[in-house]
Every structure is written in C-alpha cells, then in structure tokens.
mmCIF file of C-alpha atoms in Angstrom:
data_model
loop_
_atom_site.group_PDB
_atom_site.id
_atom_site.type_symbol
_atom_site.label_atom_id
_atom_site.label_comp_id
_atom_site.label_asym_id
_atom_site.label_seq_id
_atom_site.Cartn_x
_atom_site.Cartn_y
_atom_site.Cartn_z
ATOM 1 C CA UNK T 26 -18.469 106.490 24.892
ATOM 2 C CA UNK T 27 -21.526 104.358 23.624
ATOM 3 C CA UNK T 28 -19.418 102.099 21.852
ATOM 4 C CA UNK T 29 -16.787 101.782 24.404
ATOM 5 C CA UNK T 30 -19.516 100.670 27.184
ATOM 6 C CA UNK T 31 -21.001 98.185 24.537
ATOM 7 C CA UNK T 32 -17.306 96.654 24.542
ATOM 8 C CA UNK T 33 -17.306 96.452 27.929
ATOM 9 C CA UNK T 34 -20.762 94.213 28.078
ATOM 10 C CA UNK T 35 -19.408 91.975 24.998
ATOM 11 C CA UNK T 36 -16.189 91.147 26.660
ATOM 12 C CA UNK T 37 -18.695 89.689 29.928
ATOM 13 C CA UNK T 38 -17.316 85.885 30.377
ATOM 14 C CA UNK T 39 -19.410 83.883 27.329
ATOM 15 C CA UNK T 40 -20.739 81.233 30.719
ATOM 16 C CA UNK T 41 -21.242 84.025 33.441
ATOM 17 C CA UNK T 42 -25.316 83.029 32.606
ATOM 18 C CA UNK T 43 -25.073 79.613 32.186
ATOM 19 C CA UNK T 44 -25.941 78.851 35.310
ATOM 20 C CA UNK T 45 -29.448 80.760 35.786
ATOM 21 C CA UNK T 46 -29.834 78.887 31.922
ATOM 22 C CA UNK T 47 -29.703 75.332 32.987
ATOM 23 C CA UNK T 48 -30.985 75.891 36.482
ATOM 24 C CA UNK T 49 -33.770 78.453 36.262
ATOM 25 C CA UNK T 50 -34.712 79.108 32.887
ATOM 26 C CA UNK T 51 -34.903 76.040 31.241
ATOM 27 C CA UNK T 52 -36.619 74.196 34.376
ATOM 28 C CA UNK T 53 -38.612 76.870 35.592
ATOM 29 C CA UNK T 54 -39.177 79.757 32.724
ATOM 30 C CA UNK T 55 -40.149 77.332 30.425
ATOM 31 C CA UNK T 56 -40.843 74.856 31.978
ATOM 32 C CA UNK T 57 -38.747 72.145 30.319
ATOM 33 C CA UNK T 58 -38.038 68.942 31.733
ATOM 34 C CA UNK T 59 -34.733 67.984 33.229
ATOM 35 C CA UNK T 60 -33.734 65.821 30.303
ATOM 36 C CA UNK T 61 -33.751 69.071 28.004
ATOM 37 C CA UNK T 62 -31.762 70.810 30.643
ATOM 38 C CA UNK T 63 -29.568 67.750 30.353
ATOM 39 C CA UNK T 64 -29.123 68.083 27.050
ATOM 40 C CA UNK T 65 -28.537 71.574 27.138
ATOM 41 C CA UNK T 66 -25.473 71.157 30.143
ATOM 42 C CA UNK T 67 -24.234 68.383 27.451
ATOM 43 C CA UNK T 68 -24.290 70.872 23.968
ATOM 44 C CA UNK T 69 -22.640 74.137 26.571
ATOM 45 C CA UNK T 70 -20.137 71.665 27.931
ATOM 46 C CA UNK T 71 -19.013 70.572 24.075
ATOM 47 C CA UNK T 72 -18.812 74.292 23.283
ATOM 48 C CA UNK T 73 -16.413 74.753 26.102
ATOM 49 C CA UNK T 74 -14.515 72.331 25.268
ATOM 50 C CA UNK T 75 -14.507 73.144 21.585
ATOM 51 C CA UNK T 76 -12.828 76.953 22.941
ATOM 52 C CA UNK T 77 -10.229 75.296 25.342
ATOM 53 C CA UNK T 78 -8.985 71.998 23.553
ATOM 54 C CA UNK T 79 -9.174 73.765 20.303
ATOM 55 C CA UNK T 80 -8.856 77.053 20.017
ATOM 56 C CA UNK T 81 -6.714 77.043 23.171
ATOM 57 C CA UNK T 82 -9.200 79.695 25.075
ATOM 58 C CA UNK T 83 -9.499 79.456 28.594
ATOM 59 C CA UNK T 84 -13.143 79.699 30.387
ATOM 60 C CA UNK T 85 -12.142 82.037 32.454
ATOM 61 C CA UNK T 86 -11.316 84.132 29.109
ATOM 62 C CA UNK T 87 -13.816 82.946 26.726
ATOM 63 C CA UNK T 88 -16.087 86.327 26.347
ATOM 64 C CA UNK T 89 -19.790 86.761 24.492
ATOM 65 C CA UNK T 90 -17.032 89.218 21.909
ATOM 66 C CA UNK T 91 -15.258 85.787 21.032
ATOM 67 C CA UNK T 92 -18.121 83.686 19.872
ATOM 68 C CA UNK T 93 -18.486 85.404 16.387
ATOM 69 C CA UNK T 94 -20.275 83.429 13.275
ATOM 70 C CA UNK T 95 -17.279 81.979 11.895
ATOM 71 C CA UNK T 96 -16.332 80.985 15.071
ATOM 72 C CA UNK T 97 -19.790 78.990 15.310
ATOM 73 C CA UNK T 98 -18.983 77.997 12.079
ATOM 74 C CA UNK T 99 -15.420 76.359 13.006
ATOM 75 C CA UNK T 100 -17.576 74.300 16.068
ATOM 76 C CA UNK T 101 -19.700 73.033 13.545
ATOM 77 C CA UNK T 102 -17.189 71.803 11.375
ATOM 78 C CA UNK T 103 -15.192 70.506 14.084
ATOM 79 C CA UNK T 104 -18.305 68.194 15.046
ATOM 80 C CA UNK T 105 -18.700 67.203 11.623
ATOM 81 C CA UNK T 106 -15.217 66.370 10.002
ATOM 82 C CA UNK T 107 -13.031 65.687 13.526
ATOM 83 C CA UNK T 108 -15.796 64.502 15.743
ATOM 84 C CA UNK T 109 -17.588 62.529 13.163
ATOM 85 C CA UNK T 110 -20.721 63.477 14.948
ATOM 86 C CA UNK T 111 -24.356 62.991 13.094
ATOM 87 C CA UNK T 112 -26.046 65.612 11.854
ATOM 88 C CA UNK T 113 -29.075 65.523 13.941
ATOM 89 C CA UNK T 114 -26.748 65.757 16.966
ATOM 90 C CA UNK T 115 -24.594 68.665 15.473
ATOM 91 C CA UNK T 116 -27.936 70.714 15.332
ATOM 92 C CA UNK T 117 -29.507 69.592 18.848
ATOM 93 C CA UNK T 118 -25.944 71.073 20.284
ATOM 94 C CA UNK T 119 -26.036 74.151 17.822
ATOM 95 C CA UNK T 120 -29.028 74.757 18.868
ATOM 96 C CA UNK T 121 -28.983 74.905 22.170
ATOM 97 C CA UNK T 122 -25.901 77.588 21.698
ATOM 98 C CA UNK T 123 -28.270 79.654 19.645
ATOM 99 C CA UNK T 124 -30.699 79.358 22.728
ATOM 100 C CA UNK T 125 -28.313 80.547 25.058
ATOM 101 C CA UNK T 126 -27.226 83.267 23.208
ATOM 102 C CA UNK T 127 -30.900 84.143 23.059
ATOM 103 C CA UNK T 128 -31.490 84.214 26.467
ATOM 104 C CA UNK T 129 -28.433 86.133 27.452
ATOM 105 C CA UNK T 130 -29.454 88.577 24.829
ATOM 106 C CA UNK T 131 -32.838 88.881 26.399
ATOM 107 C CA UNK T 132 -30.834 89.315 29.820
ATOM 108 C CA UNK T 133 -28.661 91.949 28.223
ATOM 109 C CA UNK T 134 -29.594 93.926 24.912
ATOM 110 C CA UNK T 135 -25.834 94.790 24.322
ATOM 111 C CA UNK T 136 -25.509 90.746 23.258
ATOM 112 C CA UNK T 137 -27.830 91.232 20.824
ATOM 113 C CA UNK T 138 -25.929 91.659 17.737
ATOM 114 C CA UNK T 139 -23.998 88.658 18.926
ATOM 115 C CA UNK T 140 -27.249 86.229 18.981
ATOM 116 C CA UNK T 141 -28.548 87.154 16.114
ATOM 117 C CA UNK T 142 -25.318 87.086 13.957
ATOM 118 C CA UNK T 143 -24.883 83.636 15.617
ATOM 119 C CA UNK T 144 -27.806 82.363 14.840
ATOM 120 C CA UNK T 145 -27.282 82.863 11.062
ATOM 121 C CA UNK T 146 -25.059 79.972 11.184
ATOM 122 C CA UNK T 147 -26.885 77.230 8.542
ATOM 123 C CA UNK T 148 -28.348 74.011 10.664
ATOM 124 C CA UNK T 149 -27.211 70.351 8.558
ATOM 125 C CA UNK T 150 -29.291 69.278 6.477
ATOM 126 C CA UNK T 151 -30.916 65.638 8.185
ATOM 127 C CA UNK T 152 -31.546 62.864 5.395
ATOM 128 C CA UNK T 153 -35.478 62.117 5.963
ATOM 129 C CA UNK T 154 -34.813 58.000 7.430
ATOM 130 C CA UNK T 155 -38.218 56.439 6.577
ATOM 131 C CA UNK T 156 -38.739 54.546 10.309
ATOM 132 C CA UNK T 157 -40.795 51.342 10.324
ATOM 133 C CA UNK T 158 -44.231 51.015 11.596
ATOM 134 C CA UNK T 159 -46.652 48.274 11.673
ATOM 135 C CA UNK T 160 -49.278 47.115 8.315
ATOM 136 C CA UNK T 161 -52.906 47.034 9.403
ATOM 137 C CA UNK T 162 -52.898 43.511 9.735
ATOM 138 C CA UNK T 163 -49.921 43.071 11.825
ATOM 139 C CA UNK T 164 -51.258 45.696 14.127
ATOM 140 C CA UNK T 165 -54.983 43.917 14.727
ATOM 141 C CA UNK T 166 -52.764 40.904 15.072
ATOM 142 C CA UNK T 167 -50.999 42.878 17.647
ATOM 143 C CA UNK T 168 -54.073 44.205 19.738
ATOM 144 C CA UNK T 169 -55.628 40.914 19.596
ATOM 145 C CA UNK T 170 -52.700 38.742 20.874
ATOM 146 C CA UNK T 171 -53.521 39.237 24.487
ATOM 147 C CA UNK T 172 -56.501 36.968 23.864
ATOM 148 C CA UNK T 173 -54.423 34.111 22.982
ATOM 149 C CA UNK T 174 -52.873 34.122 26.205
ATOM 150 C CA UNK T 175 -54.837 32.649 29.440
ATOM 151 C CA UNK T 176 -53.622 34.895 32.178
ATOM 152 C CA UNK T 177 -54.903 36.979 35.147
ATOM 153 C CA UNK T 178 -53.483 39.606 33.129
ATOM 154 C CA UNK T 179 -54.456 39.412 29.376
ATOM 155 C CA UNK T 180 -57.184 41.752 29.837
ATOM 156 C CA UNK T 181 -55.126 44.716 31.221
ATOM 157 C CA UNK T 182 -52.426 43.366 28.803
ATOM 158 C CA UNK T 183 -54.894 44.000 25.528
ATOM 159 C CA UNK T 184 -56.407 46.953 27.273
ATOM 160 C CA UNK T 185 -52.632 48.406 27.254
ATOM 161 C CA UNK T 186 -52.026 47.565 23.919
ATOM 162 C CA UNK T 187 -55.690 48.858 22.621
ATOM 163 C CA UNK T 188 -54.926 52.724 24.397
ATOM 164 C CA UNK T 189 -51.484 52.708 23.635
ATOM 165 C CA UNK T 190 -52.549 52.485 19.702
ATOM 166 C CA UNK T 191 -55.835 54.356 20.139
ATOM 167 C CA UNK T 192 -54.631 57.618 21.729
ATOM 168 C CA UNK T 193 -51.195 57.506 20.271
ATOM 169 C CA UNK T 194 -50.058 58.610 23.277
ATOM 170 C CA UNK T 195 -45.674 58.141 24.557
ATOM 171 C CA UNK T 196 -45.259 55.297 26.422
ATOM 172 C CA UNK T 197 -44.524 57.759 29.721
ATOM 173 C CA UNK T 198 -47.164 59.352 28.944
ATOM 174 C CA UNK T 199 -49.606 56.119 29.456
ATOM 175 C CA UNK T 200 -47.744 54.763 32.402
ATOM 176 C CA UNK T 201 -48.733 58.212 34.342
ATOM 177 C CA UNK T 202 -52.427 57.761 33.894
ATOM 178 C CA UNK T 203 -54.415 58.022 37.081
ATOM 179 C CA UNK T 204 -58.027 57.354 37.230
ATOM 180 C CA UNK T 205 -58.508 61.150 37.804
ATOM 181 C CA UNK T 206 -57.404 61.455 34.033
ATOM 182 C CA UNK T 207 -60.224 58.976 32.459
ATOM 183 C CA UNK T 208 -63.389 61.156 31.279
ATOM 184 C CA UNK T 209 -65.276 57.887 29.578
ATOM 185 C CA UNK T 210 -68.923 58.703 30.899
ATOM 186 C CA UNK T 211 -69.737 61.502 28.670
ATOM 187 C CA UNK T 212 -70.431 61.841 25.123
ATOM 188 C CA UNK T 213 -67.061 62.501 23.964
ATOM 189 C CA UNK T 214 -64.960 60.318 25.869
ATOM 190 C CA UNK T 215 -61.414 61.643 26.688
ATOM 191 C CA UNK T 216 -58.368 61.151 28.337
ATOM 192 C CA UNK T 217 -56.312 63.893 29.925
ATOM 193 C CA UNK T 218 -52.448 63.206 29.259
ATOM 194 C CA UNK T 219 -49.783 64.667 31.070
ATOM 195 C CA UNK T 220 -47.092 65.118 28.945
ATOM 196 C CA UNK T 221 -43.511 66.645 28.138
ATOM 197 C CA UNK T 222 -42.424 69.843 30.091
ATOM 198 C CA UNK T 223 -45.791 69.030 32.305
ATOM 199 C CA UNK T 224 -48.195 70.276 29.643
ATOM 200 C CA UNK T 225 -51.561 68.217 29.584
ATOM 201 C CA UNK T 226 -53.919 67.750 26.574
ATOM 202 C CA UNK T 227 -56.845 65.940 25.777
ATOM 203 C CA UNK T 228 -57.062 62.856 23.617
ATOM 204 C CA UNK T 229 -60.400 61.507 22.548
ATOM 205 C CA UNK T 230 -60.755 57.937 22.803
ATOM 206 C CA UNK T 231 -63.019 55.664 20.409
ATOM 207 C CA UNK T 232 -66.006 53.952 21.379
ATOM 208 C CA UNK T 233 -63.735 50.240 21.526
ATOM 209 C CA UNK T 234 -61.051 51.615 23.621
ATOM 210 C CA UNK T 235 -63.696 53.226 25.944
ATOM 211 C CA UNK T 236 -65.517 49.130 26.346
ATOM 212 C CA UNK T 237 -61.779 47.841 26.639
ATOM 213 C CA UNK T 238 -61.155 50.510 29.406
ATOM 214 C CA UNK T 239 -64.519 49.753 31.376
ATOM 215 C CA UNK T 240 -64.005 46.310 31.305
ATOM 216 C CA UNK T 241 -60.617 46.642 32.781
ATOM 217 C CA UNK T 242 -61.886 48.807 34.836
ATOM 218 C CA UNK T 243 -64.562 46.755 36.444
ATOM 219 C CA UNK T 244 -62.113 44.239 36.901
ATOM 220 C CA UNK T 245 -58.501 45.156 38.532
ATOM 221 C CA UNK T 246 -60.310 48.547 39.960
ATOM 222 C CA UNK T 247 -62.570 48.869 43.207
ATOM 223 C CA UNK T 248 -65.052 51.209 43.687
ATOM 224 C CA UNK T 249 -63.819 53.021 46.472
ATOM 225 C CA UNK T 250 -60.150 53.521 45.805
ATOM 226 C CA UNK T 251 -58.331 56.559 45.533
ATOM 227 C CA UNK T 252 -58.738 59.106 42.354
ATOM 228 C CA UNK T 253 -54.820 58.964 41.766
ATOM 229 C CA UNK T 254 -54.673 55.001 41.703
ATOM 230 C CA UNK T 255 -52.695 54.295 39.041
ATOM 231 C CA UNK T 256 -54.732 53.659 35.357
ATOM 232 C CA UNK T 257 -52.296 50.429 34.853
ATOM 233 C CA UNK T 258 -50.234 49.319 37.789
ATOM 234 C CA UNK T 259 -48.220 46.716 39.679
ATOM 235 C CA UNK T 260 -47.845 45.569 43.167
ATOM 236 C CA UNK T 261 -44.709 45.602 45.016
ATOM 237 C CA UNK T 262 -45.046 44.869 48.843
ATOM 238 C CA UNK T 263 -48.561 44.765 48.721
ATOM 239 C CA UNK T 264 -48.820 48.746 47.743
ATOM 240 C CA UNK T 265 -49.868 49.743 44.319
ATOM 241 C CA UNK T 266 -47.206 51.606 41.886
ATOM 242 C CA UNK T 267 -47.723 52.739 38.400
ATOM 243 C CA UNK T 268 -46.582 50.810 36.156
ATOM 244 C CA UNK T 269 -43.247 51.305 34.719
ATOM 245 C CA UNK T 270 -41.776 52.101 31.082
ATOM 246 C CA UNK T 271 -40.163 49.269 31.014
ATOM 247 C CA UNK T 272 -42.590 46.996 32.295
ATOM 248 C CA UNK T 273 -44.523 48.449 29.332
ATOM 249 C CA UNK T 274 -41.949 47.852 26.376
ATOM 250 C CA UNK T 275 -41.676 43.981 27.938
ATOM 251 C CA UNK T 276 -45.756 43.677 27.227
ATOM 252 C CA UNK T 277 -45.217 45.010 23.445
ATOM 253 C CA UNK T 278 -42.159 43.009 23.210
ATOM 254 C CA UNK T 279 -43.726 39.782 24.029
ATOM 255 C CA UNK T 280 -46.653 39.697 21.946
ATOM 256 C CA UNK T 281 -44.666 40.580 18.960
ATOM 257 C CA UNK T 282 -41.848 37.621 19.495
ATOM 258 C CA UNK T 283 -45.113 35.246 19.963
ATOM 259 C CA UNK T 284 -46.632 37.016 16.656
ATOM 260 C CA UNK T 285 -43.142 36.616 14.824
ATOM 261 C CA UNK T 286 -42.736 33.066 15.804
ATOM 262 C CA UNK T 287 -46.469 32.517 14.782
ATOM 263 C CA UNK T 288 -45.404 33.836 10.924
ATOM 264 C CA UNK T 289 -46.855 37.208 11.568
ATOM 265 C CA UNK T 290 -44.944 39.742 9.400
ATOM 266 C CA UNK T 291 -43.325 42.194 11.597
ATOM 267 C CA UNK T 292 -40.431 44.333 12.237
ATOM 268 C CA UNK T 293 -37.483 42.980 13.578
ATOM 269 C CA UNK T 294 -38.370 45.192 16.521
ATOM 270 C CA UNK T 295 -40.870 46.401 18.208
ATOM 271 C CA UNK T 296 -41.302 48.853 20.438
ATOM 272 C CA UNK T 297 -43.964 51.188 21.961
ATOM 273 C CA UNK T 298 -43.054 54.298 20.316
ATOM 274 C CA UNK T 299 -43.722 51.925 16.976
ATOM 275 C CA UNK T 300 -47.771 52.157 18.032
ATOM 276 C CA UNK T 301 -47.591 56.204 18.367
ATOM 277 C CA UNK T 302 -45.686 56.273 15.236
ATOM 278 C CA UNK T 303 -48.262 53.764 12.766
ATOM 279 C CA UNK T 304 -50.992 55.339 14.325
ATOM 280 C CA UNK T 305 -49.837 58.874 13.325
ATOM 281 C CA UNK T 306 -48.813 57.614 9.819
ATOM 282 C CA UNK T 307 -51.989 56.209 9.107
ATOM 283 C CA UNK T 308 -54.104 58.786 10.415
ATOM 284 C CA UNK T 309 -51.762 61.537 7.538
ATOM 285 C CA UNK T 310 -52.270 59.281 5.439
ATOM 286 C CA UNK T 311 -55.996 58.677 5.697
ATOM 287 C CA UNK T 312 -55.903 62.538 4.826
ATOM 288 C CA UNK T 313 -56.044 63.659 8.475
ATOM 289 C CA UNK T 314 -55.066 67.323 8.781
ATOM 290 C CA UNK T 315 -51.390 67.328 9.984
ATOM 291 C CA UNK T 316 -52.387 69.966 12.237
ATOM 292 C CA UNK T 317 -54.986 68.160 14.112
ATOM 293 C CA UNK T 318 -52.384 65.152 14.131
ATOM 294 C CA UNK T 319 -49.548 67.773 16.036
ATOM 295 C CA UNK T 320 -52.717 68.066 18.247
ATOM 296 C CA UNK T 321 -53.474 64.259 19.094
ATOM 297 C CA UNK T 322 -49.505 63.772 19.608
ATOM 298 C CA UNK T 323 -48.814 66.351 21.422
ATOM 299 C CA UNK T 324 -46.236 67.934 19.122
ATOM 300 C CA UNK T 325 -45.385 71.608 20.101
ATOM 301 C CA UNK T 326 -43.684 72.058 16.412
ATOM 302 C CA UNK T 327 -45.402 71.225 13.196
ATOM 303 C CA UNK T 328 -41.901 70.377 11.935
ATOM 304 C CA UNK T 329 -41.833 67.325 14.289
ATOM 305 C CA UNK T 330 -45.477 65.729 13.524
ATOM 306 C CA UNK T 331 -44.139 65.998 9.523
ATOM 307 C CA UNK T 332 -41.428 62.985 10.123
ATOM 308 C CA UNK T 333 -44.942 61.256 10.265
ATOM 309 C CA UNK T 334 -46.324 62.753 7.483
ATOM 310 C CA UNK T 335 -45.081 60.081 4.397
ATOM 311 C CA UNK T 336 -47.261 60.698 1.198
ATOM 312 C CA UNK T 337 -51.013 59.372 1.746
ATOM 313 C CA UNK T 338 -52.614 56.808 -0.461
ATOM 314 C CA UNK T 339 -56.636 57.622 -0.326
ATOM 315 C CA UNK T 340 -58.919 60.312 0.573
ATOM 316 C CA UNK T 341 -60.746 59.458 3.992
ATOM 317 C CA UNK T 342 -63.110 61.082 6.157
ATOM 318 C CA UNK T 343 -63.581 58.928 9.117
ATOM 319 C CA UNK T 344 -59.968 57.592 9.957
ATOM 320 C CA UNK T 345 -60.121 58.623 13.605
ATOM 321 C CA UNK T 346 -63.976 56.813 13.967
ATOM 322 C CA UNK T 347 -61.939 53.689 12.291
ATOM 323 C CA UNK T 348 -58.940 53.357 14.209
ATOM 324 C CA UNK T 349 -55.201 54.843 13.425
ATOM 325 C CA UNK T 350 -32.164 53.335 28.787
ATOM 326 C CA UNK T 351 -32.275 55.924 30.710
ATOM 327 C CA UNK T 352 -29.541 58.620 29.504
ATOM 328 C CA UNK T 353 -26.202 57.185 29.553
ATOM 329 C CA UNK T 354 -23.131 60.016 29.989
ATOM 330 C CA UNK T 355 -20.672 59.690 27.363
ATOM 331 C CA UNK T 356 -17.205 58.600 29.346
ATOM 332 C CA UNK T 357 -15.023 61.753 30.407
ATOM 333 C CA UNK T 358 -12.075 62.283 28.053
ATOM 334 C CA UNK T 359 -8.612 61.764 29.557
ATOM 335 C CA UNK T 360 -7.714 65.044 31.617
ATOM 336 C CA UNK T 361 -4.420 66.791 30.518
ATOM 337 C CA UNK T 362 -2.762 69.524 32.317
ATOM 338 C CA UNK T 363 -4.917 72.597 32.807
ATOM 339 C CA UNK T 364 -7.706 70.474 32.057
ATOM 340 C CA UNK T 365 -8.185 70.088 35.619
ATOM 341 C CA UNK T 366 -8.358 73.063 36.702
ATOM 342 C CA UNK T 367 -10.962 74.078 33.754
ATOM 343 C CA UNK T 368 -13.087 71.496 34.203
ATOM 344 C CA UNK T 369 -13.366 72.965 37.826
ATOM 345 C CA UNK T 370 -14.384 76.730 36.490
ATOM 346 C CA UNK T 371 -16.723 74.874 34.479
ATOM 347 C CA UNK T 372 -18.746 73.477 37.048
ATOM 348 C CA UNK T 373 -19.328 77.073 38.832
ATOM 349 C CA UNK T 374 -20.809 77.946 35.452
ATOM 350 C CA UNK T 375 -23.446 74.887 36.009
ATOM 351 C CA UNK T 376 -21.416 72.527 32.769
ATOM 352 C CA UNK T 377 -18.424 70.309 32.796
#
C-alpha cells in the first residue's frame, strides 16, 4: 500500500509547484532578486520545452515519475550537441532544475528520491577564460584622468572612479548609495552596500577615498538635505535622482577612450565591472586571503571570488592600506500545432 501511495505522489504533474517556485520562493523565501527568478522561468520553460518538442510529452502529462537521471541526462545533451548552447549556460539551466526538484522535495518527501537521483547528473566542465583587467599604471592613469578635464563635474567624476576601485563594489551597487550609507567620521571608515538579493555588507574605505569623498561631499552636498539624497546623482526637472548604471559605464568609458587616444595601454574595453575585477585580482594576488576577498565583494560562494583568484606574484601584508542591457528575451520559436495550446498550460504553471 506504501508503495502504491508513493506512486501516486510521483505521478503529481512535474510544474504543479512551479508557480509558488518563481513567485514565492525564489522572491520571497530567499529572497532572490527578480532577475534570478527570471532566469529560473527561462531554465523551467527550456525544460518544458525539451519534454514536449522532444520527447513528445505533453505538460499536462509530464509527471515528477518522468524526469528520471537519464532523462536529465538526454536535456543536457540536447543543449549541448542540438542546441549548441555554452557550457556555462547548460549548467545555470541544469541547475535551476536541480533547485526545483529540491524545493518540491522539501514540499513533498515522496519526491525525494527523484531530487536527489537528479541531481547526480555531472555539471560541464567551464574552461577557466582568463578576463582582462587593468596594470597598475593604467589604473592610476585611470583614477587620475578626471583631473585633466576642467568641468563642474571632474571632481564627482574622479570621486566615482576613486570608490568604484577602492571598495570594489558592482556598479548597481555604487549607484544606490545614499548618504545614510557613508560612515567616514569614525576610525574605521565604512560604507554600507546594498547589494544582490537585498543583503547589505560593509566595505572599509581607505584613508584617500575617505578625502576624495569629503571633498565631494563639501561640494555638490548641502548641509541640510535629506539622509537618502543620493551619494552620486543627477538632476532631471530640477529634482535629484540617483545616478544611473549607465550614466556610470559612460564616465568609465570616456576616460579610457581619452587614455587610449593619449597612448595609455588599455583594454580594448572598458567597463566598470573591469575596476571590481583588477581590484580583486590584485588584492589575491598581493596574498590577500580569498576568504576575506568573498567578504569585500560580496560573494555568497567561495567558488565565485576564485575566477579572481589567478596565481599571485609576491608575498604582501598591506595590499588593502595600498590600494587594490538590460535582459533581452530570446525571440519565441515559431508555434506549431499543439504548441498553442501548451504554451497556454504553461503559463498557469508561472513559465512559457
């Protein structure tokens, strides 16, 4: 009778919890932000598709029983030799299966067997890309090319550049910072940084950054303004907004053309996340715990700070005193008959 009833549970639709997933769990549970329930909706909605245009098995037939390891295994393949997909995005998808299986295990301990048997299938192996960052010199060059500029807005433009580097912080991250964030009158200066899935940390700032910052400060600020004012803003209609992302990538991508054209030696791009990247490099490199550099980047996953950590050069005790589009949908594939109709199922199950 045990066995029977376990059937039962197994043969549940595979998406009857998809929904709560994306909606509630992801969002709310764990407080993710929408682009990893995104991303999640995206990796479900392959899977589907995978089941119907493949394996010719309907949504509204597709049961937790069906979605054995070789089955897995077939989806992975599929991505690899039909799709031609890369690697890193066969395992983003394959992993958010294995998280859905997790949480409808946790939901239901007769799917159990099913996650975990599931979640034996092998991840790709990624090659390890070596990404560019900036030399030393390039990057002084870098903070300092503000200065060659007379504008009403070098100063905050150097002061961007400076904290961007310093506290190796995202570039949303540094676009969100309010005055109510900036701790610079005490001894150990800090800056609190609101970062992915709302989870804040503190990142020290260095003695420079802190004069840069008070500077700034003293000049675009007022006294008597409001504790959310935005750290670095614009004006639009005479009301004060943060600024944006993209205003931000426009200041790093300006000094660097002017640099280039001046016979400075850098990439052929740059970019903000560049900074966060040869500031993390340099810092494992200087012989900076990796662990404390997870900390300073924010990095829930040790696995993540290591694509930083390229083999360091010298011993070095006092690195951190020195110094260290929006989403765009992939187009819908051409609807066939029945595909309609599934795509419509799909939707009550919160994917496409």
């Amino acid at each position: 009778m045990k066995k029977a009833k376990k059937d039962i549970k197994t043969k549940e639709l595979f998406f009857s919890k998809s929904m709560d997933f994306l909606e509630v769990h992801i969002p709310l549970q764990r407080g993710q932000s929408p682009n990893t329930s995104v991303s999640y909706r995206k990796s479900l909605t392959s899977f589907r598709k995978f089941a119907f245009e493949v394996k010719n098995i309907s949504i509204t037939k597709f049961c937790f029983a069906d979605c054995t390891y070789d089955f897995v295994l077939d989806y992975s393949s599929y991505m690899q030799n039909v799709q031609h997909l890369k690697a890193s995005t066969i395992n983003s998808r394959l992993a958010a299966l294995k998280a859905y299986l997790k949480y409808a295990a946790a939901m239901d301990i007769s799917l159990e067997q099913i996650y975990l048997t599931v979640n034996k299938v092998p991840f790709l192996t990624v090659p390890v890309l070596r990404r560019p960052t900036i030399s030393q010199d390039s990057m002084k060059a870098m903070l300092e090319a503000p200065t060659q500029v007379t504008t009403s807005i070098s100063l905050r433009d150097q002061t961007f550049l400076v904290t961007l580097f310093d506290t190796a912080v995202r570039i949303g991250e540094l676009v969100k910072i309010s005055m109510a964030d900036l701790y610079l009158d005490i001894s150990e200066p800090y800056i609190v940084i609101h970062g992915k899935g709302n989870k804040e940390r503190q990142v020290g700032v260095s003695d420079d950054t802190v004069d840069f910052l008070r500077k700034y400060i003293e000049t675009t600020h007022s006294e008597d303004e409001s504790s959310d004012t935005p750290l670095f803003y614009v004006r639009y209609k005479g009301e004060i907004h943060h600024m944006t992302e993209r205003n931000g990538e426009r200041i790093v991508k300006k000094y660097a053309e002017m640099l280039r054209e001046a016979g400075v030696d850098l990439p052929e791009t740059v970019y903000p996340h560049m900074f966060r990247r040869t500031r993390a490099t340099g810092m494992y490199q200087d012989d900076v715990d990796i662990e404390m550099v997870a900390r300073l980047l924010g990095h829930a996953q040790l696995e993540t700070t290591k694509k930083y950590a390229y083999n360091s050069t010298k011993q070095l005790r006092s690195a951190m005193e020195r110094g260290g589009r929006p989403a765009i949908n992939e187009p819908e594939e051409a609807l066939y008959e029945g595909a309609d109709k599934e795509a419509a199922f799909a939707r009550k199950f919160g994917i496409r």
